[in-house]
Short mmCIF file of C-alpha atoms and ligand atoms in Angstrom, two decimals:
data_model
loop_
_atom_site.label_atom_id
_atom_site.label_comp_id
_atom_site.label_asym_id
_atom_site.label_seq_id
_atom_site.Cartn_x
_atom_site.Cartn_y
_atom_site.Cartn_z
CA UNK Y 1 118.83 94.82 82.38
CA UNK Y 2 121.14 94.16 84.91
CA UNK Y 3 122.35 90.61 85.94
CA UNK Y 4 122.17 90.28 89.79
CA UNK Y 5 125.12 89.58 91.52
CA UNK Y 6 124.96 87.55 95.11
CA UNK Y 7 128.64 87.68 96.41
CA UNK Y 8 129.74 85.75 99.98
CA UNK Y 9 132.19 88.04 102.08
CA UNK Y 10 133.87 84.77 104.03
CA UNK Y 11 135.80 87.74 105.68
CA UNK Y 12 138.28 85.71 108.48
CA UNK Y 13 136.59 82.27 108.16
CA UNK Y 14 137.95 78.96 107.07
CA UNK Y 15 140.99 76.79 106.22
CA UNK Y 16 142.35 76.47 102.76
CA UNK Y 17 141.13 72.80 103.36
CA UNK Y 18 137.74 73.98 104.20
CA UNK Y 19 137.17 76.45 101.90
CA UNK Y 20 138.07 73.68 99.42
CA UNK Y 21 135.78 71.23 100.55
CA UNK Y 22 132.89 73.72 100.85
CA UNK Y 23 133.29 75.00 96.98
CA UNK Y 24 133.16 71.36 95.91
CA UNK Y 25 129.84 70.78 98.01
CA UNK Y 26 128.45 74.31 96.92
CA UNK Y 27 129.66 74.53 92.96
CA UNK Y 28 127.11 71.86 91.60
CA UNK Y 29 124.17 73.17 93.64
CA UNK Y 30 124.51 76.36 91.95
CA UNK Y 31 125.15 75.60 88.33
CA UNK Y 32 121.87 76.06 87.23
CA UNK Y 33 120.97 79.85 88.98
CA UNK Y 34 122.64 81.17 85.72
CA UNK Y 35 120.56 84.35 85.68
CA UNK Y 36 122.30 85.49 88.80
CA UNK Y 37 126.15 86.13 89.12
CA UNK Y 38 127.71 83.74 91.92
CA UNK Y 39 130.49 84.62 93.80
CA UNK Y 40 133.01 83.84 96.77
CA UNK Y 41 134.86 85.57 98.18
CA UNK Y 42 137.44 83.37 100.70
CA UNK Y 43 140.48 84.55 102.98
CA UNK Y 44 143.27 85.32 100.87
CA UNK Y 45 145.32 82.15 101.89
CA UNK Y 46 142.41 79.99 100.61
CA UNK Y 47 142.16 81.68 97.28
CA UNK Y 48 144.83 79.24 95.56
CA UNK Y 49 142.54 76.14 96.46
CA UNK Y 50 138.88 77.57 96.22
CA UNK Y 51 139.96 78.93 92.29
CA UNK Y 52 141.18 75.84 91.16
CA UNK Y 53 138.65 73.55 92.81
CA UNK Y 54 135.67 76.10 91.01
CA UNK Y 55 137.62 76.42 87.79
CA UNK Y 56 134.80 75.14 85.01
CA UNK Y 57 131.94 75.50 86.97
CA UNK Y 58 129.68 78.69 87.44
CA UNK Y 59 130.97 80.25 90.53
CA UNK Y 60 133.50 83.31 90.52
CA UNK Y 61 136.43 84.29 92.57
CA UNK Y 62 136.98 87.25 94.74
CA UNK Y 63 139.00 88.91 97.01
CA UNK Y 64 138.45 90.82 100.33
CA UNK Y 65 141.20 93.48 99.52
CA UNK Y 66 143.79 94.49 97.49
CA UNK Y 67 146.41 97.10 97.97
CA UNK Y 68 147.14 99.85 95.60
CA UNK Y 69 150.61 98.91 94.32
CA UNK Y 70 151.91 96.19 92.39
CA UNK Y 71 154.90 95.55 94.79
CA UNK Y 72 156.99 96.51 97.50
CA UNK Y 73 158.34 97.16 100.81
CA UNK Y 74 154.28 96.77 102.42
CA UNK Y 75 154.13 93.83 104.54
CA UNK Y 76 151.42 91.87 104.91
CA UNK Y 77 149.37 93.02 101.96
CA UNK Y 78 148.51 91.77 98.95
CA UNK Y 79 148.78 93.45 95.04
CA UNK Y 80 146.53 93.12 92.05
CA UNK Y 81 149.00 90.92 89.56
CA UNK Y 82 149.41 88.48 92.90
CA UNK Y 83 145.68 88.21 92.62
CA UNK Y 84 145.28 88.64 88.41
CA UNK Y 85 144.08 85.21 87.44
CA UNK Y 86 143.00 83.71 90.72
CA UNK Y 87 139.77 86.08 90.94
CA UNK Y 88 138.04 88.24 89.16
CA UNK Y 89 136.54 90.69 91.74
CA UNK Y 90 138.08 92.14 94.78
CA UNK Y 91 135.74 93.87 97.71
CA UNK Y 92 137.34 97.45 98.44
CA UNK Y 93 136.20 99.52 101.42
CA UNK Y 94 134.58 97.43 103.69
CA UNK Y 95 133.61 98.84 106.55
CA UNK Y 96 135.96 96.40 108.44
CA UNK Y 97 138.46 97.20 106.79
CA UNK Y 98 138.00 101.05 106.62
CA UNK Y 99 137.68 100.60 110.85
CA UNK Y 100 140.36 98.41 111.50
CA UNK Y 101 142.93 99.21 108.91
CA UNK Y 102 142.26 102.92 108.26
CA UNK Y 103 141.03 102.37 104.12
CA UNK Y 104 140.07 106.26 103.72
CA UNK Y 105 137.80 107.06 100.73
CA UNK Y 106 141.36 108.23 99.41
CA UNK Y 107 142.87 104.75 99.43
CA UNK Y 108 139.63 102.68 98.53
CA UNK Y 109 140.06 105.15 95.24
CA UNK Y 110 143.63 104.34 94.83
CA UNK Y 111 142.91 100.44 95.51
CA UNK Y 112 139.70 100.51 92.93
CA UNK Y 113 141.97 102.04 89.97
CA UNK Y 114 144.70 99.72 91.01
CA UNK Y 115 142.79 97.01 90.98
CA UNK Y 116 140.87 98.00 87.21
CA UNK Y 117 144.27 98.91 85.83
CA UNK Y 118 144.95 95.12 86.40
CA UNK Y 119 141.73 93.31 85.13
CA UNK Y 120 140.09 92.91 88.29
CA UNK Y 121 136.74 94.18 89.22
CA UNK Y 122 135.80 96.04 92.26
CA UNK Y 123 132.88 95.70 94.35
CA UNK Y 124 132.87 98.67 96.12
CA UNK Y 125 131.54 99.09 100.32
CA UNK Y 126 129.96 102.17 101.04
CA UNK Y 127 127.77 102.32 104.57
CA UNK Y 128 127.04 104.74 107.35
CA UNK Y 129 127.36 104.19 111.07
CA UNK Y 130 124.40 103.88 112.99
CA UNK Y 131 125.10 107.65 114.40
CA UNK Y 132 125.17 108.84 111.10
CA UNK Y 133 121.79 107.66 110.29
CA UNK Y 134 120.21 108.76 113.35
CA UNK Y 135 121.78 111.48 113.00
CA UNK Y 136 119.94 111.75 109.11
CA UNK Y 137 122.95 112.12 107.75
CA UNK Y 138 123.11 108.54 105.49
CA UNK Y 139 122.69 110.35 102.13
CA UNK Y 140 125.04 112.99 102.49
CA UNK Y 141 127.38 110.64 103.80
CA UNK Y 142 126.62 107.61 100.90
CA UNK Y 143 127.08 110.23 98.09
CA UNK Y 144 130.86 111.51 99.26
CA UNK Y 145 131.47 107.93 99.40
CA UNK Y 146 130.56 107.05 96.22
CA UNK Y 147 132.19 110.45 94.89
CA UNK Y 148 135.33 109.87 96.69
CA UNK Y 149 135.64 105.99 96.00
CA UNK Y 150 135.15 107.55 91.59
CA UNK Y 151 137.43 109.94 91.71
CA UNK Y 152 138.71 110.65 88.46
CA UNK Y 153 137.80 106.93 87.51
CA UNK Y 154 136.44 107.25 83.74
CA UNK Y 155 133.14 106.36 82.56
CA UNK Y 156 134.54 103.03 80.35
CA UNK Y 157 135.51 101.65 82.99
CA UNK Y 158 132.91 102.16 85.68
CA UNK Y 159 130.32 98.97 84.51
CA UNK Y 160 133.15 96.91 85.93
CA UNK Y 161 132.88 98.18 89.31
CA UNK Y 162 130.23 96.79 91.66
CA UNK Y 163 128.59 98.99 94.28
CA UNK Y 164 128.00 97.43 97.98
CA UNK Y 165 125.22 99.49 100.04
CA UNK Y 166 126.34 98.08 103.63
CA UNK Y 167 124.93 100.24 106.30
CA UNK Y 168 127.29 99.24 108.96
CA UNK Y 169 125.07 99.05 112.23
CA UNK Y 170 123.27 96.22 109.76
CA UNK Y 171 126.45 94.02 109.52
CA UNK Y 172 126.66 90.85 111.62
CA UNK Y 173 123.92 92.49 114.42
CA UNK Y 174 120.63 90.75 112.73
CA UNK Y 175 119.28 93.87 112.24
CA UNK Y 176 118.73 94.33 108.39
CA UNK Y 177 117.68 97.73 106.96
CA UNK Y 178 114.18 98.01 105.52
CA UNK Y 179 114.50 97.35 102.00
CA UNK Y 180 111.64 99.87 100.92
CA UNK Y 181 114.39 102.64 102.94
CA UNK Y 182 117.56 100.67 100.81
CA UNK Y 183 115.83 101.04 97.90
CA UNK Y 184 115.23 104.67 98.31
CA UNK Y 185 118.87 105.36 99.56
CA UNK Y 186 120.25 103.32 96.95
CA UNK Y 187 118.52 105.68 94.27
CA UNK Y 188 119.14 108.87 95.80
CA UNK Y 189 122.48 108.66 97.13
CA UNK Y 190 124.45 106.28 94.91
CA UNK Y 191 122.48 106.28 91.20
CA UNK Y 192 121.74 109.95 91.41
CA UNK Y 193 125.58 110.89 92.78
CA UNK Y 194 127.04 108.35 89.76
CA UNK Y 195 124.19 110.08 87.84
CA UNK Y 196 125.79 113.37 88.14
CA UNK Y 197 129.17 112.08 87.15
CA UNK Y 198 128.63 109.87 84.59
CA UNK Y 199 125.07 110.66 83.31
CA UNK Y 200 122.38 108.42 83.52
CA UNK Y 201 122.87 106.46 80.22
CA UNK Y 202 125.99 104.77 82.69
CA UNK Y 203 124.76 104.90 86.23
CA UNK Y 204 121.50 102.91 85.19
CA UNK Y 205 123.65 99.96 83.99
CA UNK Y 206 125.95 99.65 87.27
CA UNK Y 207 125.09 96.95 89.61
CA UNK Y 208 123.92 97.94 93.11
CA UNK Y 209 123.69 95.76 96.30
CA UNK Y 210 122.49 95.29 99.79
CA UNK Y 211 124.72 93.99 102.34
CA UNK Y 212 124.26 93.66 105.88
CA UNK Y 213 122.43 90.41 108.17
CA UNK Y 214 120.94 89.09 104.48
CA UNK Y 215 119.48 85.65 105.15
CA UNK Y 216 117.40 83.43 103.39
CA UNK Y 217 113.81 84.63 105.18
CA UNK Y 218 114.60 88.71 104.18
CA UNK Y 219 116.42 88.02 101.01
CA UNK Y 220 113.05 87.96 98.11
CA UNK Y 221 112.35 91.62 100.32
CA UNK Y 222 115.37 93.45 99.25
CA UNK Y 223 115.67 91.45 96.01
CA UNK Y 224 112.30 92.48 94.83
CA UNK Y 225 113.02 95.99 95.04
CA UNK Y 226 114.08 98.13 91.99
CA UNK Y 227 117.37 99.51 92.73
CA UNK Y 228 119.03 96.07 93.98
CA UNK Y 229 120.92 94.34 92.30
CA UNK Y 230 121.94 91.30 94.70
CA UNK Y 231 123.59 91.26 97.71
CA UNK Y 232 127.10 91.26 99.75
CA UNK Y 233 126.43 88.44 102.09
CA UNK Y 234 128.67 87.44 105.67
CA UNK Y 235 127.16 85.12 107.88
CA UNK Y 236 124.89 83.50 105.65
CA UNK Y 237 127.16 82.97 102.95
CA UNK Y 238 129.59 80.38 105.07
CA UNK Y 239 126.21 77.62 104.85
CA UNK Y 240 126.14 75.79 101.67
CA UNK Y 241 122.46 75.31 102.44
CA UNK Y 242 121.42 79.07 103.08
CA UNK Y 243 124.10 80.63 100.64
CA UNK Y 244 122.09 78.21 97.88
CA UNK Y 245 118.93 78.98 99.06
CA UNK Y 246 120.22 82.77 98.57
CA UNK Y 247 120.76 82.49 95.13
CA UNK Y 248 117.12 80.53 94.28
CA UNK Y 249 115.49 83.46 95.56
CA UNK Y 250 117.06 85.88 93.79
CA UNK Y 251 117.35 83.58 90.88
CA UNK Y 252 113.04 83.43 90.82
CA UNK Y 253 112.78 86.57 91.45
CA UNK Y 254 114.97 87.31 88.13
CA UNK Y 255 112.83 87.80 84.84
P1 13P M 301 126.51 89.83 107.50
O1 13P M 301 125.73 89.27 106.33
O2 13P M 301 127.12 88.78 108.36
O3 13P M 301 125.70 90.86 108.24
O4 13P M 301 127.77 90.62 106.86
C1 13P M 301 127.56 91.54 105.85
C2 13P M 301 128.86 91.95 105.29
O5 13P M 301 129.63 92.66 105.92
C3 13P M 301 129.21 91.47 103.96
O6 13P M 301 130.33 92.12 103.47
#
C-alpha cells in the first residue's frame, strides 16, 4: 500500500567527481529493486553531475536543503527553481541542520511549502534528543514537530511529503533505536498527529521512515515492522556495497 522509500543522506561527503563515479557503479546494481523507491541525496555542488549521470536509470535525486525563497539577497543558500529539475526530493529539518543552522519548526514549514509550491517533494526530519527521551518526552515532542513542520499545508498535497523518524542520539553513534519502540512512536506520534489533521483516509497513505545508524545487519528489523516505510540512511549509504545490500532487504521484505 505504500511503496518503501530507502533515501542516502551523503550530508558533507564527496567530490562532484566522486559522487559521479559512485552513481555510475551504484545505478545498475539497483535497477531491478523496483518495488522500493531509490534515492540519493549528494552535496549540493555534486547534484549537477550525480542527475545527469542517473538520468534513465531507476535512482532519484535529492537534496539536503532548500531555502524558502526563490531568490535573493541570502548568501550561501540554495532556492527551489535552482533545484526544480535536478531532483525531485529535498530533506528539510534535519537535525543537523536544525543544530547548526537554527531550521526552527517555523522555517522547516516555510522551506516544505516552498519547496511543494515548486514541484519538489519533501522528506521531512523529525527526532528528539537523547534528553528528551529520557526525559519521556519523545511523543510530545514528535507530534509538535510534525504539527509545526504541516502547518496550514493542505491535505492534496501532503502524499508528496515524506516523513523521516530520526531520533537524533541514533544518528552517526551506532546506536539504532529498537524498531519494535520506532514502530510504536511512529504510530502514535506521527500517524495519529497527521491523523488528527488530515483524517486517517490521508495519514495511512504517507510514507514513514527510520533514520539513524541503519546498516545492512539491523535493516530487515525496522523494515519488517508495520509503520516503516524505508529508511533515511548516512553512513551506510556512502558504500555502494552496503547501500545495495540496503535496498535487497527491504526490497524482499516488500510483498
Ligand atoms: P547515520 O545513518 O550515519 O546514523 O545517519 C542518519 C542520518 O542522519 C540520515 O539523515
Amino acid at each position: 500500500m505504500r511503496t518503501p522509500i530507502v533515501a542516502g543522506n551523503w550530508k558533507m561527503h564527496k567530490t562532484p567527481a566522486e559522487a559521479e563515479a559512485f552513481v555510475r557503479e551504484l545505478a545498475p546494481l539497483l535497477e531491478k529493486f523496483d518495488k522500493v523507491e531509490r534515492v540519493v541525496c549528494p552535496p549540493f555542488v555534486a547534484i549537477p553531475a550525480v542527475s545527469a549521470a542517473l538520468k534513465g536509470t531507476a535512482v532519484k535525486v535529492g537534496a539536503q536543503d532548500v531555502h524558502y525563497e526563490d531568490q535573493g539577497a541570502f548568501t550561501a543558500r540554495i532556492s527551489p527553481p535552482m533545484l526544480k529539475g535536478l531532483v525531485e526530493y529535498v530533506i528539510i529539518g534535519h537535525s543537523e541542520c536544525r543544530r547548526d543552522l537554527g531550521h526552527t519548526d517555523e522555517i522547516v514549514n516555510k522551506k516544505a511549502k516552498a519547496a511543494l509550491a515548486h514541484g519538489l517533494k519533501p522528506i521531512i526530519a523529525v527526532g528528539e534528543s537523547l534528553a528528551q527521551n529520557e526525559a519521556g518526552e519523545t511523543e510530545t515532542f514528535v507530534s509538535q514537530q510534525i504539527r509545526g513542520a504541516f502547518d496550514g499545508i493542505p491535505a492534496d498535497r501532503v502524499l508528496s511529503i515524506v516523513v523521516a523518524y530520526e531520533p537524533i542520539w541514533a544518528i552517526g553513534t551506532g546506536r539504532s533505536a529498537e524498531p519494535g519502540v520506532v514502530n510504536e512512536i511512529i504510530r502514535r506520534a506521527i500517524r495519529n498527529t497527521l491523523a488528527g489533521l488530515y483524517g486517517d483516509e490521508v495519514a495511512k497513505y504517507v510514507r514513514i521512515q527510520y533514520g539513524g545508524s541503519v546498516k545492512p545487519n539491523n535493516m530487515a528489523d525496522f523494515i519488517s515492522q508495520p509503520e516503516i516505510d524505508g529508511a533515511l540512511v548516512g553512513g551506510a549509504s556512502l558504500k555502494v556495497d552496503s547501500f545495495t545490500e540496503l535496498i535487497r532487504i527491504t526490497a524482499d521484505l516488500t510483498v
